[in-house]
Coordinates of C-alpha atoms in Angstrom, one line a residue:
X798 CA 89.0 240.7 160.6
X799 CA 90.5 239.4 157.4
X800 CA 87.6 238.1 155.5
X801 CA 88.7 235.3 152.9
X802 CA 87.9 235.5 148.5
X803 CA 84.5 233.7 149.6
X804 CA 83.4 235.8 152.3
X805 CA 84.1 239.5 150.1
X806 CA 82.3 237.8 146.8
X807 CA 79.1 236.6 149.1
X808 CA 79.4 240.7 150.0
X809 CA 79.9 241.8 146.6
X810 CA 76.6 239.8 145.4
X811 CA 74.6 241.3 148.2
X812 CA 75.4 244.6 148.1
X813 CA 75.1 244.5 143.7
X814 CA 71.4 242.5 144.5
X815 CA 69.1 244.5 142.4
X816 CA 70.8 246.9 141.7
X817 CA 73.5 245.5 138.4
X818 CA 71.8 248.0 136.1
X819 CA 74.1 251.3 137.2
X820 CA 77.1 249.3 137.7
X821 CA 76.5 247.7 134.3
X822 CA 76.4 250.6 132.1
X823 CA 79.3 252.6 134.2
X824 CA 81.5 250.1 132.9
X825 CA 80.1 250.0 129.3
X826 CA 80.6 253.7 128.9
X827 CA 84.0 253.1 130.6
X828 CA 85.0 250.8 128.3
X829 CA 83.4 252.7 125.1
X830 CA 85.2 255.8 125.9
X831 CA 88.7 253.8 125.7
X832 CA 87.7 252.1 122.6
X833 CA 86.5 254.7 120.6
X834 CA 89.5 257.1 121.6
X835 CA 91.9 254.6 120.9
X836 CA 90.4 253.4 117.7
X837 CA 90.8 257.4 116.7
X838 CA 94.5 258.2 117.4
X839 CA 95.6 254.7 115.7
X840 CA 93.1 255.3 112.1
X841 CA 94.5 259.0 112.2
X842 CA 98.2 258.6 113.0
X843 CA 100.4 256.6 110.3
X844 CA 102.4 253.9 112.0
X845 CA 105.0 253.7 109.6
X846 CA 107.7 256.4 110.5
X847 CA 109.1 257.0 113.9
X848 CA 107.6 260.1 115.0
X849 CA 103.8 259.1 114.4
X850 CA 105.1 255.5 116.6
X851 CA 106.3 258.0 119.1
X852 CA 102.8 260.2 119.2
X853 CA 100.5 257.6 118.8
X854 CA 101.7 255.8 121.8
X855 CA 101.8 258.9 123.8
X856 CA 98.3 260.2 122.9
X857 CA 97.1 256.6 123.8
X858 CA 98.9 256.8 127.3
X859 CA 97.0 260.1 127.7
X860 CA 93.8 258.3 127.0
X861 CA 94.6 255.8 129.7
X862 CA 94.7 258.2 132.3
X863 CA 91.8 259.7 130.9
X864 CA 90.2 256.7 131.4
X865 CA 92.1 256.1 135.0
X866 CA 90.3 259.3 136.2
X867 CA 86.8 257.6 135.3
X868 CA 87.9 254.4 136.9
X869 CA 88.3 256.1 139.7
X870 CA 84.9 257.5 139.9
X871 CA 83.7 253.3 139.0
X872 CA 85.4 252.6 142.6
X873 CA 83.9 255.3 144.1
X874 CA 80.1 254.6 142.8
X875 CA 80.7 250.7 144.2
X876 CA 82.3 252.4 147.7
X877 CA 78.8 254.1 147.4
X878 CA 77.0 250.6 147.1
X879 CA 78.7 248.9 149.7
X880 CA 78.1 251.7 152.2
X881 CA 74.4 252.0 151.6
X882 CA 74.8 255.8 150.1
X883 CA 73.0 257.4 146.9
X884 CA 75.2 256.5 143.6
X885 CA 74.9 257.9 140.5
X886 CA 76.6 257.6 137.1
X887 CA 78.1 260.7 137.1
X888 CA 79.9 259.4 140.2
X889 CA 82.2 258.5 137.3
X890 CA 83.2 262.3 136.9
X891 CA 83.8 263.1 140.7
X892 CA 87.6 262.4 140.4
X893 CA 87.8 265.3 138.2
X894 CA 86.0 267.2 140.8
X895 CA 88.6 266.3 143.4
X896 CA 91.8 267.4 142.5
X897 CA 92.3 265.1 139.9
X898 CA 96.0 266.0 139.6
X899 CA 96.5 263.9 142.5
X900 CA 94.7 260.8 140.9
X901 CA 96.4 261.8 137.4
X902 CA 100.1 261.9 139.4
X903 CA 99.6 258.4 141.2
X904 CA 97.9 257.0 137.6
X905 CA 101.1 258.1 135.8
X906 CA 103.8 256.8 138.4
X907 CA 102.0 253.7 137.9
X908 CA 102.0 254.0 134.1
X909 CA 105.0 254.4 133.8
X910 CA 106.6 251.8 135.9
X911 CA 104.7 249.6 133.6
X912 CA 105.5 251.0 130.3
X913 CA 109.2 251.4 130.4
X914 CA 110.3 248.2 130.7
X915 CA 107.9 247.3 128.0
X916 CA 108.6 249.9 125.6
X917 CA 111.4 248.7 123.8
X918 CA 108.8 245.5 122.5
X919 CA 106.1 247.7 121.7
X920 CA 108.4 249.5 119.2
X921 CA 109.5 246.2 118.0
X922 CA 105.9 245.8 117.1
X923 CA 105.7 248.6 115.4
X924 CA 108.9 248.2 113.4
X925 CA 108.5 244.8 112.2
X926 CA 106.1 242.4 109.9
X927 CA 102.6 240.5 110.6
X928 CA 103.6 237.6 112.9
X929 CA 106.7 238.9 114.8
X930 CA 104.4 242.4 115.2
X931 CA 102.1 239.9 116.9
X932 CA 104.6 238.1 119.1
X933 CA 106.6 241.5 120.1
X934 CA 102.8 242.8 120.8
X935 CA 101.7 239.9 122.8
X936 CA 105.1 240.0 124.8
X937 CA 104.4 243.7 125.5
X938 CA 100.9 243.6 127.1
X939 CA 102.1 240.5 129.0
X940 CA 105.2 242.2 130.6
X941 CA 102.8 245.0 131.0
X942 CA 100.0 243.0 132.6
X943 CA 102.7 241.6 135.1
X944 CA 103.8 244.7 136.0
X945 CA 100.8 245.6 137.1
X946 CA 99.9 243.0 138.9
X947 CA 103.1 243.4 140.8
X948 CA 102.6 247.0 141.4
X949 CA 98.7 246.2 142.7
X950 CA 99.7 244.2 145.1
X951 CA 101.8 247.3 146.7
X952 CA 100.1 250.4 145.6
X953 CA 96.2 248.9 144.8
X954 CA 94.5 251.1 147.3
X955 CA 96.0 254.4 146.3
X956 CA 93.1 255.8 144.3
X957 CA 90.7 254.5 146.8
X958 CA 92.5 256.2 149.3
X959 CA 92.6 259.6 148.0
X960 CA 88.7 259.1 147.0
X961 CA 88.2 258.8 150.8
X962 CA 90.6 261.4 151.8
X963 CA 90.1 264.7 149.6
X964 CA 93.1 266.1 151.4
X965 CA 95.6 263.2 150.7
X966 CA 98.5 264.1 148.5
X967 CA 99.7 261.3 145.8
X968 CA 102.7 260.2 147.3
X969 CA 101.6 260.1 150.5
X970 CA 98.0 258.0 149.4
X971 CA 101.1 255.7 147.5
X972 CA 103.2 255.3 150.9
X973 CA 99.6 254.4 152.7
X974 CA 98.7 252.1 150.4
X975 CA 102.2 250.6 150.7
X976 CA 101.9 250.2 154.6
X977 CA 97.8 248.7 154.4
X978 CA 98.9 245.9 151.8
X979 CA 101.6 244.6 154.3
X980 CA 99.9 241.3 155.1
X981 CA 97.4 241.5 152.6
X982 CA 99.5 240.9 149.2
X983 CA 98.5 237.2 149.2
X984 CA 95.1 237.9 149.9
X985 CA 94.9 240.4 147.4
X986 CA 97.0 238.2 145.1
X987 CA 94.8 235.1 145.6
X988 CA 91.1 237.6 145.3
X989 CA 92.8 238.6 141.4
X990 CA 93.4 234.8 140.4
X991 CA 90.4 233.8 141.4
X992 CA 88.3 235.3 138.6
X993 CA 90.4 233.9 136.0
X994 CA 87.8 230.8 135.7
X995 CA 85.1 233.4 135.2
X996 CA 86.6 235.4 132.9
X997 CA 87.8 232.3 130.6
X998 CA 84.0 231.7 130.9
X999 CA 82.9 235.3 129.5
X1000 CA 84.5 233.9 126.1
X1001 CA 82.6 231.6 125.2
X1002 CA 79.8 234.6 125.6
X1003 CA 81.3 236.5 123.4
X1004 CA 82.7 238.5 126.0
X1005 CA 79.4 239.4 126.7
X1006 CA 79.4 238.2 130.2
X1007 CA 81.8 241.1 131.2
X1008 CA 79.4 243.3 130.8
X1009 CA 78.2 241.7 134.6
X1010 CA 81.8 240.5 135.8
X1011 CA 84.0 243.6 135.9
X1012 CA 81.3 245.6 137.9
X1013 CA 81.3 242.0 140.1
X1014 CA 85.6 242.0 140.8
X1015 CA 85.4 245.9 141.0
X1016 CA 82.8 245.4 143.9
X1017 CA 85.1 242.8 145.0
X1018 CA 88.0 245.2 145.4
X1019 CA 86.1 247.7 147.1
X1020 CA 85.0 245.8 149.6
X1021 CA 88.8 244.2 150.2
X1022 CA 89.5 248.0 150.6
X1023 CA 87.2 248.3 153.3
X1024 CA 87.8 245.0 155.2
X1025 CA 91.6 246.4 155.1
X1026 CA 90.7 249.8 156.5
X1027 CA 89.0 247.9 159.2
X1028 CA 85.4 249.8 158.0
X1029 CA 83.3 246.8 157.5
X1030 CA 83.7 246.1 161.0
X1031 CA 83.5 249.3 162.2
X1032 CA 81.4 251.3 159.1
X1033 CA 82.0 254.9 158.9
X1034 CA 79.3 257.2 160.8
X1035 CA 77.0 258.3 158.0
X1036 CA 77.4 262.4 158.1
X1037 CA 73.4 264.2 158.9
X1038 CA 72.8 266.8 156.3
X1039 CA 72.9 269.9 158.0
X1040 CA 70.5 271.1 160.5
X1041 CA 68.0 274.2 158.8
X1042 CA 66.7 276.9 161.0
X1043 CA 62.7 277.3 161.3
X1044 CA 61.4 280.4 161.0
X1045 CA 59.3 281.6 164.0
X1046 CA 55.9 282.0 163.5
X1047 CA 54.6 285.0 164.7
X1048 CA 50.9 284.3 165.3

């Protein structure tokens, strides 16, 4: 059954009832972590010759796989929620638990499909004055933003699938993800639109509002995942913990 924007929302809202708090803070330290490590490479590296340009974009790529890895562990902690399981916040860590070179090598394929056509404005950027910096920069994040949005559409279940699938190699969780989204790309498409409203919204909160909306679309997306798997009809059989022997009792 494909279940419509509505229908995966009203899920989203009751499987996060009660139980924001978690969710909340994973994406706080998420976002934190990317802050503060980007704030660091751009105060320490000079962007006035070409070599520091060169590093300090590089070392902030690095940072956004970094990050990707702990993203990956957000979808797994709300893949958690919607199946009813224990979650934790270190279920932001697990990726690195789990092979990450197979998250990392799907993360950078994606990365790089968005930067390069991007790249030569975000050295424009770099390489010119106040308000044609700002246009070049603007231009840059909105090819990249584009990009991935186009490349979602195709490849947005990849990290969910290797989460579920500790086996799965990165290419092949790319060529899956491929096949699932045939049919689903408008669906998927429509799902990402739809928050616009409430994200124009979180500004007049002073962005504070996100704090409660990203944990609400990355709910969202988990449960699309599912309903595209076919599991919230049919849920996965919940595995019994292992059977312990009793000792006899000698009486």
């Amino acid at each position: 059954m494909r279940r419509s924007s509505s229908d995966l929302k009203a899920l989203s809202r009751e499987a996060l009832n009660g139980q924001w708090g978690l969710p909340v803070a994973a994406y706080l330290l998420i976002f934190i972590c990317s802050i503060i490590l980007t704030l660091v490479i751009t105060a320490l590296l000079s962007p006035y010759s070409v070599l520091s340009i060169v590093t300090c974009q590089i070392m902030i790529y690095i940072v956004n796989l970094f990050v990707s890895l702990l993203q990956a562990g957000n979808m797994k902690m709300h893949l958690n929620i919607n199946r009813k399981e224990a979650f934790e916040l270190k279920d932001l860590i697990l990726p690195f638990t789990m092979q990450p070179d197979r998250f990392l090598t799907v993360n950078l394929i994606l990365l790089l499909a968005e930067v390069l056509p991007s790249l030569p404005l975000t050295v424009l950027s770099y390489r010119t004055e106040t308000m044609e910096s700002l246009v070049f920069s603007l231009a840059a994040s909105l090819v990249q933003s584009l990009i991935g949005l186009i490349l979602s559409l195709f490849f947005g279940l990849s990290n969910y699938l290797l989460l579920d699938n500790p086996e799965m190699g990165a290419i092949e969780s790319l060529k899956i993800s491929f096949r699932l989204m045939r049919g689903n790309k408008g669906r998927y498409f429509y799902i990402t639109l739809s928050f616009i409203p409430l994200t124009i919204a979180c500004v007049f909160t002073c962005y504070i509002g996100l704090l409660w909306l990203e944990p609400y679309i990355a709910n969202t997306m988990a449960h699309f995942y599912m309903d595209v798997t076919g599991e919230i009809d049919n849920p996965r059989p919940k595995e019994e913990p292992p059977m312990q022997e009793q000792p006899f009792n000698y009486m």
